[in-house]
Coordinates of C-alpha atoms in Angstrom, one line a residue:
Chain A
M72 CA 0.1 0.4 0.4
T73 CA 1.4 3.3 -0.9
S74 CA 0.3 6.6 1.2
H75 CA -3.2 7.5 1.4
R76 CA -4.9 10.0 2.8
L77 CA -8.1 10.9 3.7
P78 CA -9.6 14.5 4.6
I79 CA -11.9 14.7 8.1
R80 CA -13.8 18.1 8.5
V81 CA -13.8 18.4 12.6
Y82 CA -17.0 18.8 14.0
F83 CA -18.6 19.8 17.4
E84 CA -19.0 15.7 17.7
D85 CA -15.7 15.2 17.6
T86 CA -14.7 18.5 20.8
D87 CA -14.6 19.0 24.0
A88 CA -14.8 20.9 26.7
G89 CA -11.0 21.6 26.8
G90 CA -12.1 23.7 23.2
V91 CA -10.3 21.0 21.0
V92 CA -10.8 17.8 19.3
Y93 CA -11.2 15.1 22.2
H94 CA -8.1 12.3 22.4
A95 CA -10.5 9.6 21.7
S96 CA -12.2 10.8 18.4
Y97 CA -8.1 10.8 16.6
L98 CA -9.5 6.3 17.0
R99 CA -12.6 7.3 14.9
F100 CA -11.1 9.7 12.4
A101 CA -8.1 6.6 11.9
E102 CA -10.8 3.9 11.3
R103 CA -12.6 5.6 9.0
A104 CA -9.5 6.5 7.0
R105 CA -8.7 2.7 7.5
T106 CA -12.0 1.9 6.5
E107 CA -11.4 3.8 3.1
A108 CA -7.9 3.2 2.7
L109 CA -9.6 -0.2 1.6
R110 CA -11.5 0.3 0.0
D111 CA -10.1 2.6 -2.6
A112 CA -8.2 -0.3 -3.1
G113 CA -10.6 -2.2 -4.0
A114 CA -11.0 -4.6 -1.5
P115 CA -13.2 -2.9 0.9
H116 CA -13.9 -4.8 4.6
A117 CA -17.2 -5.9 3.3
Q118 CA -15.9 -8.0 0.9
L119 CA -12.6 -9.5 3.3
Q120 CA -16.5 -10.7 5.5
A121 CA -18.4 -11.9 2.1
T122 CA -16.0 -13.6 0.7
H123 CA -14.0 -15.2 3.3
G124 CA -15.2 -15.0 6.4
M125 CA -12.6 -12.6 7.9
I126 CA -13.0 -9.2 9.4
F127 CA -9.8 -7.3 10.9
V128 CA -10.0 -5.9 15.0
V129 CA -8.0 -3.4 16.5
R130 CA -4.7 -5.6 18.7
R131 CA -2.3 -2.8 20.0
I132 CA -2.9 0.9 19.5
K133 CA 0.4 3.1 20.2
M134 CA -0.7 6.9 20.1
D135 CA 1.5 10.0 20.4
Y136 CA -0.5 13.4 20.8
L137 CA 1.7 16.1 19.8
R138 CA -0.8 19.4 18.8
P139 CA -4.3 20.4 19.5
A140 CA -7.0 20.4 16.8
I141 CA -9.7 23.1 16.7
L142 CA -13.0 23.0 15.5
D143 CA -13.8 23.5 12.1
S144 CA -10.2 21.9 11.2
L145 CA -10.1 20.4 7.7
L146 CA -7.3 17.8 9.3
V147 CA -5.5 14.5 7.0
V148 CA -5.3 11.3 8.0
Q149 CA -2.5 9.4 5.9
T150 CA -2.0 5.7 6.3
E151 CA 0.7 4.2 5.6
S152 CA 1.5 0.3 6.0
L153 CA 5.4 -0.4 8.1
A154 CA 4.5 -4.3 8.5
I155 CA 2.5 -7.3 7.8
G156 CA 3.0 -10.8 8.9
G157 CA 0.9 -14.3 8.3
A158 CA -2.5 -12.6 10.0
S159 CA -1.2 -9.8 11.3
I160 CA -0.5 -5.9 9.6
T161 CA 1.2 -2.9 11.0
L162 CA 0.3 0.3 9.7
R163 CA 1.0 4.3 10.7
Q164 CA -1.3 7.0 11.1
R165 CA -1.0 10.6 11.5
F166 CA -2.9 13.5 11.6
W167 CA -2.0 16.8 9.7
D168 CA -3.4 19.9 9.7
G169 CA -2.0 21.1 6.2
A170 CA 1.9 21.3 7.2
E171 CA 1.3 20.1 11.1
L172 CA 1.3 16.9 12.4
L173 CA -0.6 16.9 15.4
A174 CA -1.3 13.0 16.7
Q175 CA 0.7 9.5 15.5
M176 CA -0.7 6.4 15.7
E177 CA 0.9 3.1 14.9
V178 CA -2.4 0.2 14.7
V179 CA -2.2 -3.0 14.8
L180 CA -4.4 -5.7 12.9
V181 CA -5.3 -9.2 13.4
C182 CA -7.0 -10.8 10.3
I183 CA -9.5 -13.3 12.3
H184 CA -12.7 -15.9 11.1
Q185 CA -16.3 -14.2 12.4
A186 CA -17.0 -17.9 13.8
S187 CA -13.3 -19.4 15.8
L188 CA -12.2 -15.5 16.7
R189 CA -8.9 -17.5 15.8
P190 CA -6.2 -15.6 13.7
A191 CA -6.4 -16.2 10.7
R192 CA -4.0 -15.7 7.7
I193 CA -4.6 -12.5 5.2
P194 CA -5.6 -13.8 2.0
P195 CA -4.0 -13.1 -0.7
R196 CA -5.5 -9.7 -2.5
W197 CA -5.9 -8.2 0.7
R198 CA -2.4 -9.4 1.3
A199 CA -0.9 -7.4 -1.6
I200 CA -2.6 -4.1 -0.8
L201 CA -1.6 -4.0 2.8
T202 CA 2.0 -4.8 1.7
P203 CA 4.4 -1.7 3.0
A204 CA 5.7 0.3 -0.2
T205 CA 9.2 -0.1 0.6
P206 CA 9.2 -1.4 4.3
G207 CA 12.8 -0.8 5.3
A208 CA 11.9 3.5 3.9
A209 CA 8.7 3.4 6.0
E210 CA 10.0 1.8 9.2
G211 CA 13.6 3.8 9.2
E212 CA 12.1 6.6 8.1
Chain B
M80 CA -43.7 1.7 36.6
T81 CA -43.7 4.4 39.3
S82 CA -40.6 7.5 38.7
H83 CA -36.6 5.8 38.3
R84 CA -34.1 7.8 39.3
L85 CA -31.1 7.2 37.6
P86 CA -27.7 10.0 38.3
I87 CA -25.0 9.8 35.9
R88 CA -22.2 12.4 36.2
V89 CA -20.8 14.3 33.0
Y90 CA -17.2 14.0 32.1
F91 CA -15.2 15.5 29.8
E92 CA -17.0 13.4 27.0
D93 CA -19.9 14.0 27.4
T94 CA -19.5 18.2 26.1
D95 CA -17.8 19.5 23.0
A96 CA -15.9 22.6 22.4
G97 CA -19.2 25.2 24.0
G98 CA -18.0 23.7 26.9
V99 CA -21.3 22.5 27.3
V100 CA -22.5 19.0 27.4
Y101 CA -23.5 17.8 23.7
H102 CA -27.1 17.9 22.4
A103 CA -26.8 14.2 21.2
S104 CA -25.2 13.3 25.0
Y105 CA -28.5 13.3 26.1
L106 CA -29.6 10.8 23.9
R107 CA -26.9 8.4 25.3
F108 CA -27.2 9.1 29.1
A109 CA -31.7 8.8 27.6
E110 CA -30.8 5.2 27.3
R111 CA -28.8 4.3 30.3
A112 CA -31.5 4.9 32.2
R113 CA -34.2 3.0 30.3
T114 CA -31.7 0.2 30.4
E115 CA -31.6 0.4 33.9
A116 CA -35.0 1.0 35.0
L117 CA -35.5 -2.3 33.3
R118 CA -33.0 -3.6 34.7
D119 CA -33.8 -2.5 38.3
A120 CA -37.6 -3.9 38.0
G121 CA -36.1 -7.3 37.6
A122 CA -37.0 -6.9 34.1
P123 CA -33.4 -6.3 31.9
H124 CA -34.1 -6.0 28.0
A125 CA -31.7 -9.0 27.8
Q126 CA -34.2 -11.3 29.0
L127 CA -37.0 -9.8 27.1
Q128 CA -34.3 -10.7 23.8
A129 CA -33.7 -14.2 25.3
T130 CA -36.7 -15.4 26.5
H131 CA -39.4 -13.5 23.7
G132 CA -36.7 -13.1 20.8
M133 CA -37.9 -9.2 21.3
I134 CA -36.2 -6.1 21.8
F135 CA -37.1 -2.3 21.8
V136 CA -36.2 0.2 19.2
V137 CA -36.8 4.1 19.6
R138 CA -39.3 4.9 17.1
R139 CA -40.0 8.3 18.1
I140 CA -37.8 11.2 20.1
K141 CA -39.1 15.3 21.2
M142 CA -36.1 16.5 23.3
D143 CA -36.3 19.8 24.9
Y144 CA -33.4 21.2 25.5
L145 CA -33.8 24.0 28.9
R146 CA -30.3 25.1 29.8
P147 CA -26.9 23.5 29.7
A148 CA -25.1 21.1 31.4
I149 CA -21.7 21.4 32.6
L150 CA -18.4 19.1 32.6
D151 CA -18.3 17.3 36.1
S152 CA -22.7 18.0 37.3
L153 CA -24.4 15.4 38.7
L154 CA -27.2 15.2 36.5
V155 CA -30.1 13.0 37.8
V156 CA -32.1 11.3 34.8
Q157 CA -35.5 10.7 35.5
T158 CA -37.5 7.9 34.1
E159 CA -41.7 7.5 33.7
S160 CA -44.2 5.8 31.4
L161 CA -46.7 8.2 30.1
A162 CA -48.5 5.0 28.1
I163 CA -48.8 2.1 26.9
G164 CA -50.2 0.4 23.2
G165 CA -50.2 -3.4 21.7
A166 CA -46.0 -2.6 21.2
S167 CA -45.3 0.9 22.4
I168 CA -44.4 2.3 25.4
T169 CA -44.2 6.6 25.8
L170 CA -41.6 7.2 28.6
R171 CA -40.8 10.6 29.7
Q172 CA -37.4 11.7 30.9
R173 CA -36.4 14.5 32.3
F174 CA -32.6 15.6 33.1
W175 CA -32.5 17.4 36.7
D176 CA -28.9 19.2 38.3
G177 CA -30.4 19.4 41.3
A178 CA -33.8 21.3 41.4
E179 CA -33.1 22.7 38.2
L180 CA -35.2 21.2 34.6
L181 CA -32.3 21.2 31.8
A182 CA -33.8 19.4 29.2
Q183 CA -36.6 16.9 28.9
M184 CA -37.7 14.2 26.9
E185 CA -40.6 11.9 25.0
V186 CA -39.7 8.6 23.1
V187 CA -41.9 6.1 22.2
L188 CA -40.5 2.7 22.2
V189 CA -41.4 0.0 19.9
C190 CA -41.4 -3.4 20.7
I191 CA -40.6 -5.7 17.8
H192 CA -39.4 -9.3 16.8
Q193 CA -35.5 -9.4 16.4
A194 CA -36.0 -11.8 13.5
S195 CA -39.0 -10.4 11.7
L196 CA -38.5 -7.2 12.8
R197 CA -42.1 -6.8 13.1
P198 CA -43.9 -4.8 16.0
A199 CA -44.5 -7.3 19.0
R200 CA -46.7 -7.8 21.7
I201 CA -45.6 -6.5 24.9
P202 CA -45.0 -9.8 27.0
P203 CA -47.3 -9.9 30.3
R204 CA -44.2 -9.1 32.6
W205 CA -43.1 -5.8 31.1
R206 CA -46.3 -4.6 30.0
A207 CA -47.0 -4.5 34.3
I208 CA -43.4 -2.8 34.6
L209 CA -44.5 -0.2 31.9
T210 CA -48.1 0.3 32.9
P211 CA -47.9 4.2 33.6
A212 CA -48.7 4.0 37.1
T213 CA -51.7 6.8 37.6
P214 CA -51.7 7.5 33.1
G215 CA -54.0 10.5 33.7
A216 CA -52.0 12.2 36.4
A217 CA -48.4 11.2 34.6
E218 CA -50.0 12.7 31.3
G219 CA -52.0 15.3 32.8
E220 CA -49.2 16.7 34.5
Chain C
M193 CA -32.3 28.5 1.7
T194 CA -33.4 26.0 -0.9
S195 CA -32.7 22.4 -0.2
H196 CA -29.5 21.3 0.4
R197 CA -27.6 17.7 0.7
L198 CA -24.9 16.0 2.5
P199 CA -23.2 12.7 1.6
I200 CA -21.6 10.8 4.9
R201 CA -21.0 7.5 5.0
V202 CA -21.4 4.8 8.1
Y203 CA -18.5 3.5 10.0
F204 CA -18.3 0.9 12.6
E205 CA -18.2 4.5 15.7
D206 CA -21.8 4.8 14.5
T207 CA -23.3 1.3 15.2
D208 CA -24.2 -0.7 17.7
A209 CA -24.9 -4.2 18.9
G210 CA -27.8 -4.0 16.7
G211 CA -26.2 -4.1 14.3
V212 CA -27.3 -0.7 13.1
V213 CA -26.9 2.8 12.9
Y214 CA -27.3 3.4 17.1
H215 CA -30.3 6.0 17.5
A216 CA -28.0 8.8 18.8
S217 CA -25.9 9.0 15.4
Y218 CA -28.7 10.5 13.2
L219 CA -27.9 13.7 15.7
R220 CA -24.1 13.8 14.6
F221 CA -24.8 13.7 11.3
A222 CA -27.4 15.9 10.9
E223 CA -25.4 18.7 12.5
R224 CA -23.0 17.7 10.4
A225 CA -25.2 19.0 7.4
R226 CA -26.8 22.4 9.4
T227 CA -23.0 22.9 9.8
E228 CA -22.0 22.0 5.7
A229 CA -24.9 23.8 4.3
L230 CA -24.4 27.3 6.0
R231 CA -20.2 26.6 5.1
D232 CA -21.4 25.7 0.9
A233 CA -23.7 29.1 1.4
G234 CA -20.7 30.8 2.4
A235 CA -22.5 32.1 6.3
P236 CA -20.5 29.6 8.0
H237 CA -20.9 29.4 12.3
A238 CA -17.7 30.5 13.0
Q239 CA -18.1 34.1 10.7
L240 CA -21.5 34.4 13.1
Q241 CA -18.9 33.8 15.7
A242 CA -16.1 36.2 14.8
T243 CA -18.4 38.7 13.5
H244 CA -21.6 39.3 15.9
G245 CA -20.1 37.1 18.8
M246 CA -23.5 35.0 18.6
I247 CA -23.9 31.1 18.2
F248 CA -27.3 29.0 17.0
V249 CA -27.7 26.4 19.9
V250 CA -30.4 23.9 19.5
R251 CA -33.5 24.0 21.2
R252 CA -36.0 21.3 20.6
I253 CA -35.6 18.2 18.9
K254 CA -38.6 15.9 16.7
M255 CA -37.2 12.9 15.4
D256 CA -38.7 9.6 13.3
Y257 CA -37.3 6.9 13.2
L258 CA -38.2 4.9 10.3
R259 CA -35.3 2.1 8.8
P260 CA -32.5 1.3 10.5
A261 CA -28.9 2.4 8.7
I262 CA -26.8 -0.3 8.1
L263 CA -22.1 -0.3 8.5
D264 CA -21.1 1.0 4.9
S265 CA -24.2 2.8 3.8
L266 CA -23.5 6.2 2.2
L267 CA -26.4 8.3 2.9
V268 CA -27.8 11.4 2.2
V269 CA -28.7 14.3 4.9
Q270 CA -31.5 16.9 3.3
T271 CA -31.8 19.9 5.1
E272 CA -34.6 22.4 4.3
S273 CA -35.5 25.7 5.8
L274 CA -39.4 25.0 7.5
A275 CA -39.3 29.0 9.0
I276 CA -37.8 31.6 10.4
G277 CA -38.4 33.9 13.7
G278 CA -36.7 36.8 15.2
A279 CA -34.4 35.2 16.7
S280 CA -35.3 31.7 15.5
I281 CA -35.6 28.9 12.7
T282 CA -36.9 25.5 12.5
L283 CA -34.9 22.8 10.2
R284 CA -36.2 20.0 8.2
Q285 CA -33.4 17.5 7.8
R286 CA -34.5 14.2 6.6
F287 CA -31.4 10.6 6.0
W288 CA -31.9 9.1 2.8
D289 CA -30.3 5.7 1.9
G290 CA -30.7 6.0 -2.1
A291 CA -34.9 6.7 -2.5
E292 CA -35.5 5.3 1.3
L293 CA -36.2 8.1 3.9
L294 CA -34.8 6.2 6.8
A295 CA -35.4 9.4 9.5
Q296 CA -36.5 12.2 9.4
M297 CA -36.0 15.8 12.2
E298 CA -37.8 18.7 12.7
V299 CA -35.2 20.8 14.8
V300 CA -35.6 24.5 16.4
L301 CA -32.4 26.4 17.4
V302 CA -32.2 29.3 18.5
C303 CA -29.6 32.4 18.0
I304 CA -28.0 33.3 21.3
H305 CA -25.1 36.3 22.4
Q306 CA -22.4 34.4 23.2
A307 CA -21.7 36.2 26.4
S308 CA -24.7 37.2 27.5
L309 CA -26.9 33.5 26.4
R310 CA -29.7 35.8 25.4
P311 CA -31.8 35.0 22.1
A312 CA -30.3 37.5 19.3
R313 CA -32.1 38.6 16.1
I314 CA -30.9 36.2 13.5
P315 CA -28.5 38.5 11.3
P316 CA -29.2 39.7 7.7
R317 CA -26.8 37.5 6.3
W318 CA -28.4 34.4 8.0
R319 CA -31.1 35.2 7.8
A320 CA -30.9 35.9 4.1
I321 CA -29.8 32.3 3.4
L322 CA -32.0 31.1 6.3
T323 CA -35.4 31.5 5.5
P324 CA -37.6 28.8 3.1
A325 CA -37.7 28.8 -0.3
T326 CA -40.4 28.8 -0.5
P327 CA -41.8 28.5 2.4
G328 CA -45.8 27.4 2.3
A329 CA -44.5 24.9 0.7
A330 CA -42.3 23.2 2.7
E331 CA -44.5 23.6 5.4
G332 CA -47.8 21.9 3.7
E333 CA -45.7 19.2 2.3
Chain D
M185 CA -1.9 6.7 44.6
T186 CA -3.6 2.9 45.8
S187 CA -4.9 1.5 43.0
H188 CA -8.3 3.1 41.8
R189 CA -11.0 0.7 41.0
L190 CA -14.0 2.4 39.2
P191 CA -16.9 -0.3 37.4
I192 CA -18.8 0.4 34.9
R193 CA -21.6 -0.4 32.5
V194 CA -21.2 -1.3 29.4
Y195 CA -24.4 0.4 27.2
F196 CA -25.3 0.1 23.5
E197 CA -23.5 3.3 23.0
D198 CA -20.9 1.7 23.7
T199 CA -20.7 -1.4 21.2
D200 CA -20.7 -1.0 17.7
A201 CA -22.0 -3.0 15.3
G202 CA -19.0 -6.0 15.4
G203 CA -21.3 -7.2 18.6
V204 CA -18.8 -5.5 21.1
V205 CA -17.6 -3.0 22.6
Y206 CA -15.9 -0.2 19.9
H207 CA -11.8 -0.1 20.6
A208 CA -12.2 3.7 21.3
S209 CA -14.8 3.1 23.9
Y210 CA -12.0 2.3 26.1
L211 CA -10.6 5.5 26.1
R212 CA -13.5 7.4 27.3
F213 CA -13.7 4.5 30.0
A214 CA -10.2 5.9 30.9
E215 CA -11.2 9.3 31.3
R216 CA -14.5 8.8 33.8
A217 CA -11.6 6.2 35.4
R218 CA -8.9 8.5 35.7
T219 CA -10.9 11.4 37.0
E220 CA -12.8 9.6 39.3
A221 CA -9.1 8.4 41.2
L222 CA -8.3 12.1 41.7
R223 CA -11.7 12.6 42.6
D224 CA -11.9 10.0 45.2
A225 CA -8.6 11.2 46.4
G226 CA -9.6 14.5 47.7
A227 CA -8.4 16.5 44.4
P228 CA -10.2 16.5 41.5
H229 CA -8.8 18.3 38.7
A230 CA -11.6 21.1 39.2
Q231 CA -9.3 21.9 41.8
L232 CA -6.1 21.6 40.1
Q233 CA -7.3 24.4 37.6
A234 CA -9.2 27.1 39.5
T235 CA -6.5 26.7 42.1
H236 CA -3.7 26.3 39.7
G237 CA -5.0 27.4 36.5
M238 CA -4.0 23.8 35.3
I239 CA -4.7 20.7 33.6
F240 CA -3.8 17.1 32.8
V241 CA -4.0 16.3 28.8
V242 CA -2.6 12.5 27.1
R243 CA 0.5 12.9 25.7
R244 CA 0.6 9.2 24.8
I245 CA -1.3 6.2 24.7
K246 CA -0.6 2.1 24.2
M247 CA -3.1 0.4 24.3
D248 CA -3.4 -3.2 23.9
Y249 CA -6.4 -5.0 22.8
L250 CA -6.7 -9.2 24.3
R251 CA -10.4 -10.0 24.6
P252 CA -14.0 -8.2 23.7
A253 CA -16.4 -6.6 25.8
I254 CA -19.9 -6.9 25.4
L255 CA -22.9 -5.3 25.9
D256 CA -24.4 -5.3 29.6
S257 CA -21.4 -5.9 31.1
L258 CA -19.7 -4.5 34.2
L259 CA -16.1 -4.1 33.7
V260 CA -14.0 -3.0 36.4
V261 CA -11.2 -0.2 35.4
Q262 CA -8.1 -0.6 37.7
T263 CA -6.1 2.8 37.9
E264 CA -2.1 2.5 38.7
S265 CA 0.1 4.9 39.0
L266 CA 3.9 3.6 37.6
A267 CA 6.0 7.0 36.9
I268 CA 5.8 10.8 38.2
G269 CA 8.3 13.4 36.8
G270 CA 8.5 17.0 37.0
A271 CA 5.9 17.6 35.2
S272 CA 4.4 14.4 33.4
I273 CA 2.6 10.8 35.4
T274 CA 2.1 7.7 33.5
L275 CA -0.7 5.5 35.0
R276 CA -1.6 1.8 34.1
Q277 CA -5.7 1.0 33.7
R278 CA -6.7 -2.1 32.8
F279 CA -9.7 -3.1 32.2
W280 CA -11.3 -6.3 34.2
D281 CA -14.5 -8.5 33.2
G282 CA -14.6 -10.5 36.4
A283 CA -11.1 -12.2 36.6
E284 CA -11.0 -12.0 33.1
L285 CA -8.1 -8.8 31.4
L286 CA -10.2 -7.7 28.6
A287 CA -7.8 -4.7 28.2
Q288 CA -4.4 -2.6 29.6
M289 CA -3.6 0.1 28.4
E290 CA -0.1 2.9 29.5
V291 CA -0.9 6.5 29.2
V292 CA 1.1 9.7 29.7
L293 CA -0.8 12.9 31.0
V294 CA 1.3 15.8 31.1
C295 CA 0.0 18.7 33.5
I296 CA 0.0 22.2 31.3
H297 CA -0.5 26.1 32.7
Q298 CA -3.8 26.4 30.4
A299 CA -3.3 30.0 29.8
S300 CA 0.6 28.7 28.0
L301 CA -0.5 25.5 27.1
R302 CA 3.0 25.1 28.2
P303 CA 4.0 22.1 30.9
A304 CA 3.8 22.9 34.5
R305 CA 4.9 21.4 37.6
I306 CA 3.0 19.0 39.1
P307 CA 1.4 21.0 42.5
P308 CA 2.2 18.9 45.3
R309 CA -1.1 17.9 46.2
W310 CA -1.4 15.9 43.6
R311 CA 2.1 15.1 43.4
A312 CA 1.4 13.1 46.7
I313 CA -1.5 11.3 45.5
L314 CA -0.1 10.4 41.7
T315 CA 3.2 9.1 43.2
P316 CA 3.2 5.4 42.6
A317 CA 2.2 3.7 46.0
T318 CA 6.0 1.0 45.5
P319 CA 7.3 2.7 41.8
G320 CA 9.7 -0.5 41.7
A321 CA 7.4 -3.4 41.8
A322 CA 4.7 -1.2 40.0
E323 CA 6.4 -1.2 36.6
G324 CA 8.5 -4.7 37.5
E325 CA 5.3 -6.5 37.3

């Protein structure tokens, strides 16, 4: 997967009484971006479920909050693959306001059989999409 | 059902950049209160589903916002039955901060078969609980 | 204001364990649509605040839920003005999945001075935008 | 701070169409628990703000999801201090369903002046509360 970018507008629902975007809202934004990254690559998660009975679930998140985002901002969520294993992938997702990096996340997703909840080998089509473009470069950045 | 009261603390997650509780948060609070009202009456919704394959779904909401609620407030959600039909109930839910009424809601719930999604006659046990204590009084208040 | 349409994709964050869109999520969608309707008309709410120290707050909501919406649906929120008063407006917001009407809402907003929290006469620019296109027709529909 | 425990009931609002608790909901639960831990220790965050003009903001989160939580569960969020610095603290928050560990989080909070947004030395009263009970033991667990 090459870098995917999704613009996201900040609404009142995303903010809190501190006047900025609530810290948990970034996880919602990140999931929208992952969903659209797969859809744009022609392999939406609904198809993974319909064809293989599999889904991706979140296994681990590391999130760094650098600068606050405010109401009405038009953020961009940038999604890149860092690594892929048999049943898991590691993505980096960065949250930009123009050229300013607001937050950065690493998320590990595991592919599981929905019936058994057991880890499942990522099918070839999704594997092709989710393999890092230039693994060394991405991780070493 | 006599009047049921559930205390609810306001956290950052419930507020928005306006500095007050986000208007959609009241619907979340109201559902917590309905859930606990049934549980406290000994007839939790999980039992309605397990025993009868039925669930209550929200059909209509009328909500009046009177005063804003702020962070750290300890609200009370008061839930009363206003009317009951074959497959539906009308509840009034009021949101208090001490003696101040912050918001008031009327919600119509419909009992449906989960498989068919068709309206279903409310089973006797839930009917007994959800029948207004003194219907005329409650509605005429 | 003529009819405004905003497409909204349904993500996991918007759904609940019932498998459909959580009933409070429609209020979030509706607010996004109101925000974009004003922005598209060239009079964003941030400008109302910056220029006049005024904001719109939700005073009353009537919501009818007709059909459930599901994950991955691409909904359209249609926003129309029904009526305008000195300090308040009434909008109708409808939620479509293709040609299917999923839910319908009437919302009354009040324009207030942010400092005093008192109702304020809607400034001419917003009044022009928010006046119903053909009031009688819209209300009599 | 010794270990603090907050019970949290899972409602529909917390779940998603996957049938389990939405992954971002844990961050909301964690913040409720931090808020109550400070309140129960007699040093609520509102007081930190009123007395010192300071607030805690989330700087970093590491979250491990081990098992899904389901509707109606009564979770317990356990909050412990792992480390304290001049302007920051590291907490561990664990999410239990009975004896089952569902998720585990490490969160770094930074104390900042609300006016300048610059890091501020944690005042003595909060420092006393947030110092790990037995730092070595907690971190080495």
